[in-house]
Amino acid sequence: MLAALLLAGCGGSDKQDVADAAPHFDAAFLMNNDIWREQRKTELLAADGWTSLVGLHWLELKAHYIGSGSTSGIRLAVGPERMGMVSRDGERVWFTPEPGAALQVQGQPLTKRIAFHSDDDFEPTIISFDDGKGALSLIHRGPRYALRVKHADAPARVHFTRLDYWPADPSWRITARFVPHDAGKTLPIADITGLVRDQANAGAVEFERDGRTWRLEALGEPGRPLQLIFADRTSGRGSYAAGRYIDVGVPDAKSQVVVDFNRAYNPPCAFTPFATCPLPPPENRMDLPVEAGEKTYVKPDAGGHA
């Protein structure tokens, strides 16, 4: 009995030692990180979120008849069999609805030809169908235009599995130096389709990790929030092979920004083949394993299982 009590006492001491040795993270840090993860999932799974994409169709001709029917020049995966005609006149794009297609724009029935504004315009046109479950929009990439189709019943949304993360670690929430560039500087950024576009490049962020100084080019306009697109030693080995993104706030009066790698997230292309994701520039490929933030998304199989 005494031996048993002694063994039990030793076991309790060992457990306490392990507990004492475990890192004690700030409760607010963990709570805020959990909130961010929930918001990330909510946005991804919104009825018009990235997982709702069901089609990306490039406009190659001056006019295309579109719809889900077999006679459509551009055949959509969802929606009316005959939806309408998309036509292009120079840099202007028009949409003419098919009678009886039951389309809406801003909650109003679409019954006549309208200007089809792209995501480059101040107010992009969103054409809804299937009682609001579907949405047709126009994207502009370099010299090309494409139709983007979303639907609330998209397989990527309906069969979504889960988001996996490395354990939250405050050491990866880093205060970095912001190094501004000359006004108007841009950086060529290639996307997953092979198109290269010049993006505003307000500056770079520099930070220390593992005894070295690292530098990432930041995309965005001066005085506005920035985005980092980066790859690291975990890319393709735990994290998404084509890189990850981090949103960064406006630099403060001391030219400092917080770069929280715990909030590194996958681009839309990790979830759907119908996105045109920018890729990390050569300057942002780090020989550093960033074991923080979002891991590779495991897509479901044909049966909808991970």
Coordinates of C-alpha atoms in Angstrom, one line a residue:
M1 CA 0.0 0.0 0.0
L2 CA 2.8 2.4 0.9
A3 CA 4.6 1.6 -2.4
A4 CA 1.4 2.3 -4.3
L5 CA 1.0 5.6 -2.5
L6 CA 4.6 6.6 -3.2
L7 CA 4.2 5.7 -6.9
A8 CA 0.9 7.7 -7.0
G9 CA 2.7 10.6 -5.4
C10 CA 5.6 10.4 -7.9
G11 CA 3.1 10.3 -10.8
G12 CA 1.3 13.4 -9.5
S13 CA 4.6 15.2 -9.2
D14 CA 5.7 14.3 -12.7
K15 CA 2.4 15.6 -14.1
Q16 CA 2.8 18.9 -12.2
D17 CA 6.3 19.2 -13.5
V18 CA 5.1 18.7 -17.1
A19 CA 2.3 21.3 -16.6
D20 CA 4.8 23.8 -15.1
A21 CA 7.1 23.2 -18.1
A22 CA 4.3 23.8 -20.7
P23 CA 4.2 27.3 -22.3
H24 CA 1.7 29.6 -20.7
F25 CA 0.4 31.8 -23.5
D26 CA -1.5 35.0 -22.9
A27 CA -5.2 34.2 -22.7
A28 CA -6.1 37.3 -24.8
F29 CA -3.7 36.2 -27.5
L30 CA -5.3 32.7 -27.7
M31 CA -8.8 34.1 -27.6
N32 CA -8.1 36.6 -30.3
N33 CA -6.5 33.9 -32.4
D34 CA -9.5 31.7 -32.0
I35 CA -11.8 34.5 -33.0
W36 CA -9.8 35.2 -36.1
R37 CA -9.9 31.5 -37.1
E38 CA -13.7 31.5 -36.7
Q39 CA -14.0 34.6 -38.8
R40 CA -11.7 33.1 -41.5
K41 CA -13.9 30.0 -41.7
T42 CA -17.1 32.0 -41.8
E43 CA -15.9 34.1 -44.7
L44 CA -14.6 31.1 -46.6
L45 CA -18.0 29.3 -46.2
A46 CA -20.2 32.3 -46.9
A47 CA -22.8 31.7 -49.6
D48 CA -20.7 33.9 -51.8
G49 CA -17.3 33.0 -50.3
W50 CA -14.4 31.4 -52.1
T51 CA -15.7 27.8 -51.7
S52 CA -18.9 28.8 -53.6
L53 CA -17.0 29.1 -56.9
V54 CA -18.2 26.7 -59.6
G55 CA -16.8 28.2 -62.8
L56 CA -14.3 30.5 -64.5
H57 CA -14.8 31.2 -68.2
W58 CA -12.5 33.4 -70.2
L59 CA -14.1 35.6 -72.9
E60 CA -12.3 34.8 -76.1
L61 CA -14.8 36.1 -78.7
K62 CA -16.7 39.4 -79.1
A63 CA -19.9 37.8 -78.0
H64 CA -20.9 34.6 -76.2
Y65 CA -24.2 33.0 -75.4
I66 CA -24.1 31.6 -71.9
G67 CA -26.2 29.2 -69.9
S68 CA -26.3 25.6 -68.6
G69 CA -27.8 24.2 -71.8
S70 CA -25.8 22.2 -74.3
T71 CA -26.3 24.8 -77.0
S72 CA -24.6 27.6 -75.1
G73 CA -21.3 28.9 -76.4
I74 CA -20.1 29.1 -72.8
R75 CA -21.7 26.3 -70.8
L76 CA -22.2 27.0 -67.1
A77 CA -22.3 24.3 -64.5
V78 CA -25.4 25.8 -62.9
G79 CA -28.2 28.2 -63.7
P80 CA -30.8 28.7 -66.5
E81 CA -30.3 26.7 -69.7
R82 CA -30.3 30.0 -71.6
M83 CA -29.1 32.8 -69.4
G84 CA -28.1 35.5 -71.9
M85 CA -25.4 37.0 -74.1
V86 CA -22.1 38.6 -73.0
S87 CA -20.7 40.9 -75.6
R88 CA -17.5 43.1 -75.7
D89 CA -17.1 46.4 -77.4
G90 CA -13.5 47.5 -76.9
E91 CA -13.0 47.9 -73.2
R92 CA -16.8 47.8 -72.5
V93 CA -18.6 44.6 -71.7
W94 CA -22.4 44.2 -72.0
F95 CA -24.9 41.6 -70.8
T96 CA -28.2 41.0 -72.5
P97 CA -30.5 38.6 -70.6
E98 CA -32.5 35.9 -72.2
P99 CA -36.3 36.3 -71.8
G100 CA -37.6 34.3 -68.9
A101 CA -34.2 33.6 -67.4
A102 CA -35.3 35.0 -64.0
L103 CA -32.2 37.1 -63.3
Q104 CA -31.7 40.0 -60.9
V105 CA -29.3 42.8 -60.3
Q106 CA -29.3 44.5 -56.9
G107 CA -32.6 42.8 -56.1
Q108 CA -34.3 44.1 -59.2
P109 CA -35.4 41.9 -62.2
L110 CA -33.0 42.1 -65.1
T111 CA -34.9 42.5 -68.3
K112 CA -32.8 44.5 -70.7
R113 CA -29.2 45.0 -71.8
I114 CA -26.9 46.5 -69.1
A115 CA -23.2 47.5 -68.8
F116 CA -21.4 44.5 -67.2
H117 CA -18.9 46.2 -64.8
S118 CA -15.9 44.1 -63.7
D119 CA -14.1 43.8 -60.4
D120 CA -11.8 46.6 -61.5
D121 CA -14.7 49.0 -61.6
F122 CA -16.0 51.1 -58.7
E123 CA -19.3 49.1 -58.5
P124 CA -18.9 45.6 -60.1
T125 CA -22.1 44.0 -61.5
I126 CA -23.4 41.0 -59.8
I127 CA -26.1 39.1 -61.7
S128 CA -28.0 36.7 -59.4
F129 CA -30.0 33.6 -60.4
D130 CA -31.5 30.5 -58.9
D131 CA -33.5 32.6 -56.4
G132 CA -30.3 34.3 -55.2
K133 CA -28.2 31.1 -54.7
G134 CA -26.2 31.7 -57.8
A135 CA -24.1 34.8 -58.8
L136 CA -22.4 35.7 -62.1
S137 CA -19.7 38.4 -62.2
L138 CA -17.0 39.7 -64.4
I139 CA -13.3 39.8 -63.6
H140 CA -10.6 41.7 -65.4
R141 CA -7.0 40.3 -65.5
G142 CA -4.6 42.2 -67.7
P143 CA -6.0 42.3 -71.2
R144 CA -8.5 39.5 -70.5
Y145 CA -12.0 39.3 -69.1
A146 CA -13.6 36.2 -67.6
L147 CA -16.9 35.2 -66.1
R148 CA -16.8 34.1 -62.5
V149 CA -19.7 31.9 -61.3
K150 CA -20.7 31.2 -57.7
H151 CA -23.4 29.1 -56.2
A152 CA -24.4 28.3 -52.6
D153 CA -24.6 24.6 -53.5
A154 CA -21.0 24.4 -54.8
P155 CA -19.4 21.1 -54.1
A156 CA -16.4 22.8 -52.5
R157 CA -18.7 24.5 -50.0
V158 CA -21.2 21.7 -49.4
H159 CA -18.4 19.1 -48.9
F160 CA -15.9 21.4 -47.0
T161 CA -13.8 19.5 -44.6
R162 CA -11.9 21.6 -42.1
L163 CA -9.1 24.1 -41.6
D164 CA -5.9 22.8 -39.9
Y165 CA -3.4 25.0 -38.2
W166 CA -0.1 24.8 -36.4
P167 CA -0.5 25.4 -32.7
A168 CA -0.9 29.1 -31.9
D169 CA 2.5 30.5 -30.9
P170 CA 3.0 34.2 -29.8
S171 CA 6.7 34.0 -30.9
W172 CA 5.4 34.1 -34.4
R173 CA 3.6 37.4 -33.8
I174 CA 6.4 39.6 -34.7
T175 CA 6.8 43.4 -34.7
A176 CA 8.6 44.2 -37.9
R177 CA 10.2 47.3 -39.4
F178 CA 8.5 48.9 -42.4
V179 CA 10.9 50.1 -45.1
P180 CA 9.0 52.4 -47.5
H181 CA 9.8 52.5 -51.2
D182 CA 9.7 55.4 -53.5
A183 CA 6.2 56.6 -54.4
G184 CA 4.6 54.7 -57.3
K185 CA 6.9 51.6 -57.0
T186 CA 5.3 48.4 -58.3
L187 CA 6.3 44.8 -58.2
P188 CA 5.5 42.2 -61.0
I189 CA 3.3 39.5 -59.5
A190 CA 2.4 36.3 -61.5
D191 CA -0.8 34.5 -60.8
I192 CA -1.7 30.8 -61.1
T193 CA -2.9 31.3 -64.7
G194 CA 0.5 32.6 -65.7
L195 CA -0.5 36.2 -66.1
V196 CA 1.9 38.8 -64.7
R197 CA 0.6 42.1 -63.4
D198 CA 2.4 45.0 -61.8
Q199 CA 1.1 45.5 -58.2
A200 CA 1.5 48.5 -56.0
N201 CA 4.5 47.9 -53.7
A202 CA 4.5 50.4 -50.9
G203 CA 7.5 49.0 -49.1
A204 CA 9.0 46.0 -47.4
V205 CA 8.9 44.5 -43.9
E206 CA 12.0 43.3 -42.1
F207 CA 12.1 41.1 -39.0
E208 CA 14.4 38.9 -37.0
R209 CA 13.9 35.2 -36.6
D210 CA 16.4 32.4 -35.7
G211 CA 19.3 34.8 -35.6
R212 CA 18.7 36.2 -39.1
T213 CA 17.0 39.2 -40.6
W214 CA 14.3 38.4 -43.1
R215 CA 12.6 40.7 -45.6
L216 CA 9.2 40.5 -47.3
E217 CA 7.9 42.8 -50.0
A218 CA 4.5 44.3 -49.1
L219 CA 1.8 44.8 -51.6
G220 CA -0.5 47.8 -51.4
E221 CA -0.7 51.5 -51.5
P222 CA 1.2 53.8 -49.1
G223 CA -0.9 54.6 -46.0
R224 CA -3.2 51.7 -46.5
P225 CA -3.3 48.1 -45.1
L226 CA -0.8 45.8 -46.8
Q227 CA -0.6 42.2 -47.9
L228 CA 2.3 39.8 -47.8
I229 CA 2.4 36.9 -50.2
F230 CA 5.1 34.5 -49.2
A231 CA 6.5 30.9 -49.5
D232 CA 8.8 29.2 -47.0
R233 CA 10.4 25.9 -46.1
T234 CA 7.0 24.4 -45.2
S235 CA 5.5 25.2 -48.7
G236 CA 4.5 21.8 -50.1
R237 CA 5.6 20.2 -46.8
G238 CA 2.8 21.0 -44.5
S239 CA 1.5 24.3 -45.9
Y240 CA 0.0 25.0 -49.3
A241 CA 2.6 24.5 -52.0
A242 CA 1.8 27.8 -53.8
G243 CA 2.4 29.9 -50.8
R244 CA 0.3 31.8 -48.2
Y245 CA -1.0 35.3 -47.5
I246 CA -0.9 37.6 -44.4
D247 CA -2.9 40.8 -44.0
V248 CA -0.9 43.6 -42.4
G249 CA -2.2 46.9 -41.0
V250 CA -1.0 50.4 -41.8
P251 CA 2.6 51.1 -40.4
D252 CA 2.5 53.1 -37.2
A253 CA 4.4 56.4 -36.5
K254 CA 7.5 54.5 -35.7
S255 CA 7.4 52.6 -39.1
Q256 CA 6.5 49.4 -37.4
V257 CA 3.9 46.7 -38.3
V258 CA 2.8 43.5 -36.6
V259 CA 3.3 40.5 -38.8
D260 CA 1.4 37.6 -37.2
F261 CA 2.3 34.4 -39.0
N262 CA -0.3 32.6 -36.8
R263 CA -2.8 34.3 -39.2
A264 CA -1.1 33.1 -42.4
Y265 CA -3.8 31.7 -44.6
N266 CA -4.2 29.8 -47.8
P267 CA -5.1 31.5 -51.1
P268 CA -8.5 30.6 -52.7
C269 CA -6.8 28.2 -55.1
A270 CA -6.2 25.8 -52.2
F271 CA -10.0 25.3 -52.2
T272 CA -11.1 25.7 -55.8
P273 CA -9.7 25.4 -59.3
F274 CA -11.7 28.5 -60.4
A275 CA -9.7 31.2 -58.8
T276 CA -6.8 33.3 -60.1
C277 CA -4.5 33.5 -57.2
P278 CA -1.4 35.7 -57.1
L279 CA 1.8 33.8 -56.3
P280 CA 4.8 34.7 -54.1
P281 CA 7.3 36.9 -55.9
P282 CA 10.9 35.6 -55.9
E283 CA 11.8 38.2 -53.2
N284 CA 9.3 36.6 -50.8
R285 CA 10.5 33.0 -50.9
M286 CA 12.2 32.4 -47.5
D287 CA 14.6 29.7 -46.5
L288 CA 12.8 29.6 -43.2
P289 CA 10.3 27.0 -42.0
V290 CA 7.2 29.0 -40.9
E291 CA 5.5 26.4 -38.7
A292 CA 2.6 28.8 -37.9
G293 CA -0.8 29.6 -39.4
E294 CA -2.9 27.6 -41.8
K295 CA -1.7 24.2 -43.1
T296 CA -2.5 22.5 -46.4
Y297 CA -6.2 22.0 -47.0
V298 CA -7.2 18.4 -47.4
K299 CA -9.8 18.3 -50.1
P300 CA -12.7 15.7 -49.8
D301 CA -12.7 12.7 -52.0
A302 CA -15.4 11.8 -54.5
G303 CA -17.7 10.8 -51.6
G304 CA -17.2 14.1 -49.9
H305 CA -14.9 12.7 -47.2
A306 CA -11.5 14.1 -46.2

